[in-house]
Amino acid sequence: WIRESIASDKPYDQFAREILAAIGDESKSPPTVWYRDLRTPDQFVDDACQLFLGVRVACAQCHHHPYEKWSQDDYWGMAAFFGMVGRKPAPQLGVLVNAQQARQVIFNKGTGNVINTRTKKPAIMKALDAEPVELAPGEDPRHRLVDWMVDARNPFFARAVANRYWAHFFGKGLVDPVDDMRVTNPPSNPELLDALAEELIKNKFSLKHLVKVLAKSRTYQLSAMPNEFNKADKKSFARYYPRRMNAEVLYD
């Protein structure tokens, strides 16, 4: 499914939606495997925020750090979008090696909530820096979460994947580490990161287009040989930074 998605240039916003709002079982809907490996709303929040938004919110589960933006209410507001995820056994194919491999059907229960551990009450469904969400009867809240996530005004989603691709091609993200985008860890070139995110949105989240933009850039084509002006550069990408091949490339 991943290979076919990349080969067909499936828009990245659609790719994320098919994972986060997956229903069915893995034989017909491979992205539901995400819900086999993760089981609880807090795991969904930690993983989704770090992967798709480049934001680490795990610490906000139990406390609000004085130097960070996100509070416990923000954390459990995100978790509430996963409060209606249901699962039931699916017919098994073959012999199981362990119970973790058991096929299961993921579905929207239509009811359910998540308890905010700070207030001891059901969490108010609310994305980061967004307004509370009111659902229609039977509506799957995960689609509302993805609607917010992939919106052009969202400050995280497009910037997070643009930063990950920059890190892939240049060896280091504009925000480093790539999954730690916060006010106290700003990008080395905020205007560039914003421009890449806008380019991605303008081209309907085409990752192939983003690859072309990066690979055809003057920055990517710079020599790795230092000169007297850029030999000390470690941050502004004034030259190409040599790096070791990663394990997968060496193996191939």
GROMACS .gro file of C-alpha atoms in nm:
model
  252
    1TRP     CA    1   0.000   0.000   0.000
    2ILE     CA    2   0.282   0.241   0.084
    3ARG     CA    3   0.477   0.149  -0.230
    4GLU     CA    4   0.170   0.199  -0.450
    5SER     CA    5   0.084   0.526  -0.278
    6ILE     CA    6   0.431   0.668  -0.342
    7ALA     CA    7   0.446   0.537  -0.700
    8SER     CA    8   0.109   0.689  -0.789
    9ASP     CA    9   0.197   1.019  -0.615
   10LYS     CA   10  -0.102   0.991  -0.386
   11PRO     CA   11  -0.153   1.336  -0.231
   12TYR     CA   12   0.005   1.342   0.113
   13ASP     CA   13  -0.311   1.475   0.277
   14GLN     CA   14  -0.505   1.176   0.141
   15PHE     CA   15  -0.226   0.941   0.253
   16ALA     CA   16  -0.249   1.076   0.609
   17ARG     CA   17  -0.630   1.055   0.610
   18GLU     CA   18  -0.627   0.691   0.499
   19ILE     CA   19  -0.410   0.606   0.801
   20LEU     CA   20  -0.566   0.823   1.071
   21ALA     CA   21  -0.929   0.754   0.972
   22ALA     CA   22  -0.879   0.392   0.864
   23ILE     CA   23  -1.167   0.147   0.892
   24GLY     CA   24  -1.196  -0.224   0.805
   25ASP     CA   25  -0.932  -0.494   0.840
   26GLU     CA   26  -0.578  -0.507   0.707
   27SER     CA   27  -0.656  -0.747   0.420
   28LYS     CA   28  -0.878  -0.482   0.256
   29SER     CA   29  -0.753  -0.168   0.430
   30PRO     CA   30  -0.378  -0.200   0.502
   31PRO     CA   31  -0.355   0.134   0.692
   32THR     CA   32  -0.557  -0.020   0.977
   33VAL     CA   33  -0.232  -0.190   1.082
   34TRP     CA   34  -0.155   0.139   1.260
   35TYR     CA   35  -0.445   0.060   1.493
   36ARG     CA   36  -0.313  -0.291   1.551
   37ASP     CA   37   0.022  -0.164   1.673
   38LEU     CA   38  -0.123   0.123   1.881
   39ARG     CA   39  -0.412   0.060   2.119
   40THR     CA   40  -0.499   0.365   2.327
   41PRO     CA   41  -0.595   0.730   2.256
   42ASP     CA   42  -0.277   0.862   2.418
   43GLN     CA   43  -0.065   0.642   2.189
   44PHE     CA   44  -0.260   0.769   1.887
   45VAL     CA   45  -0.196   1.131   1.991
   46ASP     CA   46   0.176   1.087   2.058
   47ASP     CA   47   0.234   0.906   1.729
   48ALA     CA   48   0.010   1.122   1.507
   49CYS     CA   49   0.145   1.452   1.640
   50GLN     CA   50   0.509   1.349   1.614
   51LEU     CA   51   0.475   1.188   1.269
   52PHE     CA   52   0.231   1.415   1.088
   53LEU     CA   53   0.273   1.746   1.272
   54GLY     CA   54   0.637   1.726   1.382
   55VAL     CA   55   0.523   1.815   1.734
   56ARG     CA   56   0.611   1.630   2.054
   57VAL     CA   57   0.319   1.652   2.294
   58ALA     CA   58   0.376   1.339   2.506
   59CYS     CA   59   0.492   1.536   2.811
   60ALA     CA   60   0.165   1.735   2.814
   61GLN     CA   61  -0.023   1.416   2.898
   62CYS     CA   62   0.049   1.464   3.267
   63HIS     CA   63   0.184   1.818   3.312
   64HIS     CA   64   0.218   2.159   3.148
   65HIS     CA   65   0.585   2.248   3.123
   66PRO     CA   66   0.633   2.622   3.195
   67TYR     CA   67   0.850   2.672   2.883
   68GLU     CA   68   0.625   2.481   2.642
   69LYS     CA   69   0.299   2.583   2.479
   70TRP     CA   70   0.081   2.272   2.505
   71SER     CA   71  -0.120   2.196   2.816
   72GLN     CA   72  -0.294   1.882   2.943
   73ASP     CA   73  -0.622   2.017   2.806
   74ASP     CA   74  -0.459   2.048   2.460
   75TYR     CA   75  -0.333   1.691   2.485
   76TRP     CA   76  -0.661   1.532   2.589
   77GLY     CA   77  -0.851   1.751   2.343
   78MET     CA   78  -0.654   1.578   2.067
   79ALA     CA   79  -0.705   1.237   2.228
   80ALA     CA   80  -1.082   1.290   2.224
   81PHE     CA   81  -1.084   1.254   1.844
   82PHE     CA   82  -0.992   0.887   1.894
   83GLY     CA   83  -1.248   0.813   2.165
   84MET     CA   84  -1.489   0.637   1.929
   85VAL     CA   85  -1.241   0.394   1.772
   86GLY     CA   86  -1.382   0.044   1.798
   87ARG     CA   87  -1.223  -0.292   1.721
   88LYS     CA   88  -1.354  -0.644   1.686
   89PRO     CA   89  -1.198  -0.977   1.580
   90ALA     CA   90  -1.179  -1.055   1.209
   91PRO     CA   91  -1.173  -1.407   1.061
   92GLN     CA   92  -0.816  -1.535   1.087
   93LEU     CA   93  -0.620  -1.653   0.785
   94GLY     CA   94  -0.373  -1.930   0.869
   95VAL     CA   95  -0.197  -2.003   1.199
   96LEU     CA   96  -0.112  -1.714   1.431
   97VAL     CA   97   0.243  -1.685   1.564
   98ASN     CA   98   0.123  -1.455   1.842
   99ALA     CA   99  -0.193  -1.272   1.944
  100GLN     CA  100  -0.050  -0.937   1.831
  101GLN     CA  101  -0.077  -1.058   1.471
  102ALA     CA  102  -0.449  -1.134   1.499
  103ARG     CA  103  -0.653  -0.959   1.232
  104GLN     CA  104  -0.914  -0.720   1.359
  105VAL     CA  105  -1.178  -0.487   1.217
  106ILE     CA  106  -1.143  -0.117   1.300
  107PHE     CA  107  -1.466   0.085   1.299
  108ASN     CA  108  -1.630   0.399   1.435
  109LYS     CA  109  -1.851   0.312   1.733
  110GLY     CA  110  -2.049   0.635   1.704
  111THR     CA  111  -2.020   0.692   2.079
  112GLY     CA  112  -1.740   0.715   2.332
  113ASN     CA  113  -1.511   0.968   2.497
  114VAL     CA  114  -1.170   1.008   2.657
  115ILE     CA  115  -1.121   1.123   3.016
  116ASN     CA  116  -0.905   1.431   3.074
  117THR     CA  117  -0.681   1.320   3.362
  118ARG     CA  118  -0.654   1.679   3.488
  119THR     CA  119  -1.027   1.747   3.519
  120LYS     CA  120  -1.137   1.382   3.560
  121LYS     CA  121  -1.415   1.462   3.310
  122PRO     CA  122  -1.469   1.374   2.942
  123ALA     CA  123  -1.218   1.571   2.735
  124ILE     CA  124  -1.349   1.849   2.511
  125MET     CA  125  -1.278   1.753   2.149
  126LYS     CA  126  -1.039   2.021   2.027
  127ALA     CA  127  -0.735   2.026   1.796
  128LEU     CA  128  -0.423   2.227   1.881
  129ASP     CA  129  -0.500   2.602   1.877
  130ALA     CA  130  -0.843   2.531   1.726
  131GLU     CA  131  -1.203   2.571   1.837
  132PRO     CA  132  -1.395   2.286   2.008
  133VAL     CA  133  -1.568   2.045   1.766
  134GLU     CA  134  -1.939   1.960   1.764
  135LEU     CA  135  -2.017   1.632   1.589
  136ALA     CA  136  -2.324   1.524   1.398
  137PRO     CA  137  -2.482   1.196   1.519
  138GLY     CA  138  -2.274   0.898   1.407
  139GLU     CA  139  -1.998   1.116   1.257
  140ASP     CA  140  -1.643   0.981   1.274
  141PRO     CA  141  -1.444   1.248   1.464
  142ARG     CA  142  -1.117   1.136   1.310
  143HIS     CA  143  -1.219   1.290   0.978
  144ARG     CA  144  -1.273   1.623   1.156
  145LEU     CA  145  -0.922   1.593   1.299
  146VAL     CA  146  -0.775   1.532   0.953
  147ASP     CA  147  -0.984   1.818   0.807
  148TRP     CA  148  -0.813   2.051   1.054
  149MET     CA  149  -0.474   1.889   1.001
  150VAL     CA  150  -0.462   1.924   0.620
  151ASP     CA  151  -0.618   2.271   0.606
  152ALA     CA  152  -0.394   2.524   0.429
  153ARG     CA  153  -0.402   2.741   0.741
  154ASN     CA  154  -0.266   2.463   0.963
  155PRO     CA  155   0.081   2.576   1.079
  156PHE     CA  156   0.218   2.223   1.129
  157PHE     CA  157   0.116   1.964   0.869
  158ALA     CA  158   0.271   2.091   0.544
  159ARG     CA  159   0.573   2.238   0.722
  160ALA     CA  160   0.639   1.907   0.901
  161VAL     CA  161   0.656   1.696   0.583
  162ALA     CA  162   0.847   1.966   0.393
  163ASN     CA  163   1.101   1.967   0.676
  164ARG     CA  164   1.128   1.586   0.673
  165TYR     CA  165   1.196   1.585   0.298
  166TRP     CA  166   1.451   1.864   0.335
  167ALA     CA  167   1.628   1.656   0.600
  168HIS     CA  168   1.623   1.353   0.369
  169PHE     CA  169   1.794   1.537   0.084
  170PHE     CA  170   2.022   1.767   0.281
  171GLY     CA  171   2.112   1.551   0.579
  172LYS     CA  172   1.963   1.792   0.832
  173GLY     CA  173   1.622   1.952   0.869
  174LEU     CA  174   1.552   2.324   0.868
  175VAL     CA  175   1.410   2.229   1.207
  176ASP     CA  176   1.634   1.975   1.377
  177PRO     CA  177   1.533   1.722   1.505
  178VAL     CA  178   1.260   1.692   1.242
  179ASP     CA  179   0.993   1.583   1.492
  180ASP     CA  180   1.053   1.862   1.743
  181MET     CA  181   0.894   2.173   1.589
  182ARG     CA  182   0.827   2.420   1.869
  183VAL     CA  183   0.864   2.787   1.952
  184THR     CA  184   1.187   2.723   2.143
  185ASN     CA  185   1.336   2.525   1.851
  186PRO     CA  186   1.283   2.755   1.551
  187PRO     CA  187   1.381   2.669   1.191
  188SER     CA  188   1.722   2.785   1.069
  189ASN     CA  189   1.544   2.951   0.774
  190PRO     CA  190   1.176   3.015   0.859
  191GLU     CA  191   1.101   3.188   0.527
  192LEU     CA  192   1.231   2.889   0.332
  193LEU     CA  193   1.029   2.640   0.535
  194ASP     CA  194   0.714   2.848   0.488
  195ALA     CA  195   0.780   2.873   0.114
  196LEU     CA  196   0.823   2.495   0.082
  197ALA     CA  197   0.500   2.437   0.276
  198GLU     CA  198   0.314   2.683   0.051
  199GLU     CA  199   0.455   2.513  -0.258
  200LEU     CA  200   0.333   2.176  -0.130
  201ILE     CA  201  -0.016   2.308  -0.057
  202LYS     CA  202  -0.036   2.491  -0.392
  203ASN     CA  203   0.045   2.165  -0.571
  204LYS     CA  204  -0.217   1.962  -0.385
  205PHE     CA  205   0.030   1.788  -0.154
  206SER     CA  206   0.222   1.621  -0.436
  207LEU     CA  207   0.536   1.474  -0.280
  208LYS     CA  208   0.688   1.411  -0.623
  209HIS     CA  209   0.659   1.783  -0.692
  210LEU     CA  210   0.829   1.858  -0.361
  211VAL     CA  211   1.113   1.619  -0.452
  212LYS     CA  212   1.159   1.797  -0.786
  213VAL     CA  213   1.169   2.138  -0.619
  214LEU     CA  214   1.438   2.023  -0.376
  215ALA     CA  215   1.650   1.825  -0.625
  216LYS     CA  216   1.645   2.102  -0.888
  217SER     CA  217   1.736   2.373  -0.638
  218ARG     CA  218   2.069   2.551  -0.648
  219THR     CA  219   2.117   2.463  -0.282
  220TYR     CA  220   2.097   2.088  -0.350
  221GLN     CA  221   2.340   2.122  -0.641
  222LEU     CA  222   2.608   2.305  -0.442
  223SER     CA  223   2.948   2.139  -0.415
  224ALA     CA  224   3.043   1.963  -0.094
  225MET     CA  225   3.396   2.101  -0.127
  226PRO     CA  226   3.432   2.389   0.121
  227ASN     CA  227   3.585   2.725   0.038
  228GLU     CA  228   3.717   3.000   0.262
  229PHE     CA  229   3.368   3.151   0.304
  230ASN     CA  230   3.161   2.841   0.387
  231LYS     CA  231   3.407   2.597   0.542
  232ALA     CA  232   3.273   2.667   0.892
  233ASP     CA  233   2.907   2.661   0.788
  234LYS     CA  234   2.698   2.408   0.980
  235LYS     CA  235   2.357   2.571   0.960
  236SER     CA  236   2.279   2.783   0.655
  237PHE     CA  237   2.338   2.519   0.381
  238ALA     CA  238   2.599   2.737   0.209
  239ARG     CA  239   2.751   2.414   0.076
  240TYR     CA  240   2.642   2.052   0.053
  241TYR     CA  241   2.716   1.861   0.373
  242PRO     CA  242   2.880   1.522   0.303
  243ARG     CA  243   2.717   1.232   0.482
  244ARG     CA  244   2.748   0.856   0.507
  245MET     CA  245   2.519   0.637   0.303
  246ASN     CA  246   2.242   0.498   0.519
  247ALA     CA  247   2.205   0.127   0.582
  248GLU     CA  248   1.928   0.068   0.327
  249VAL     CA  249   2.128   0.227   0.043
  250LEU     CA  250   2.439   0.027   0.131
  251TYR     CA  251   2.233  -0.293   0.147
  252ASP     CA  252   2.083  -0.226  -0.198
   0.00000   0.00000   0.00000
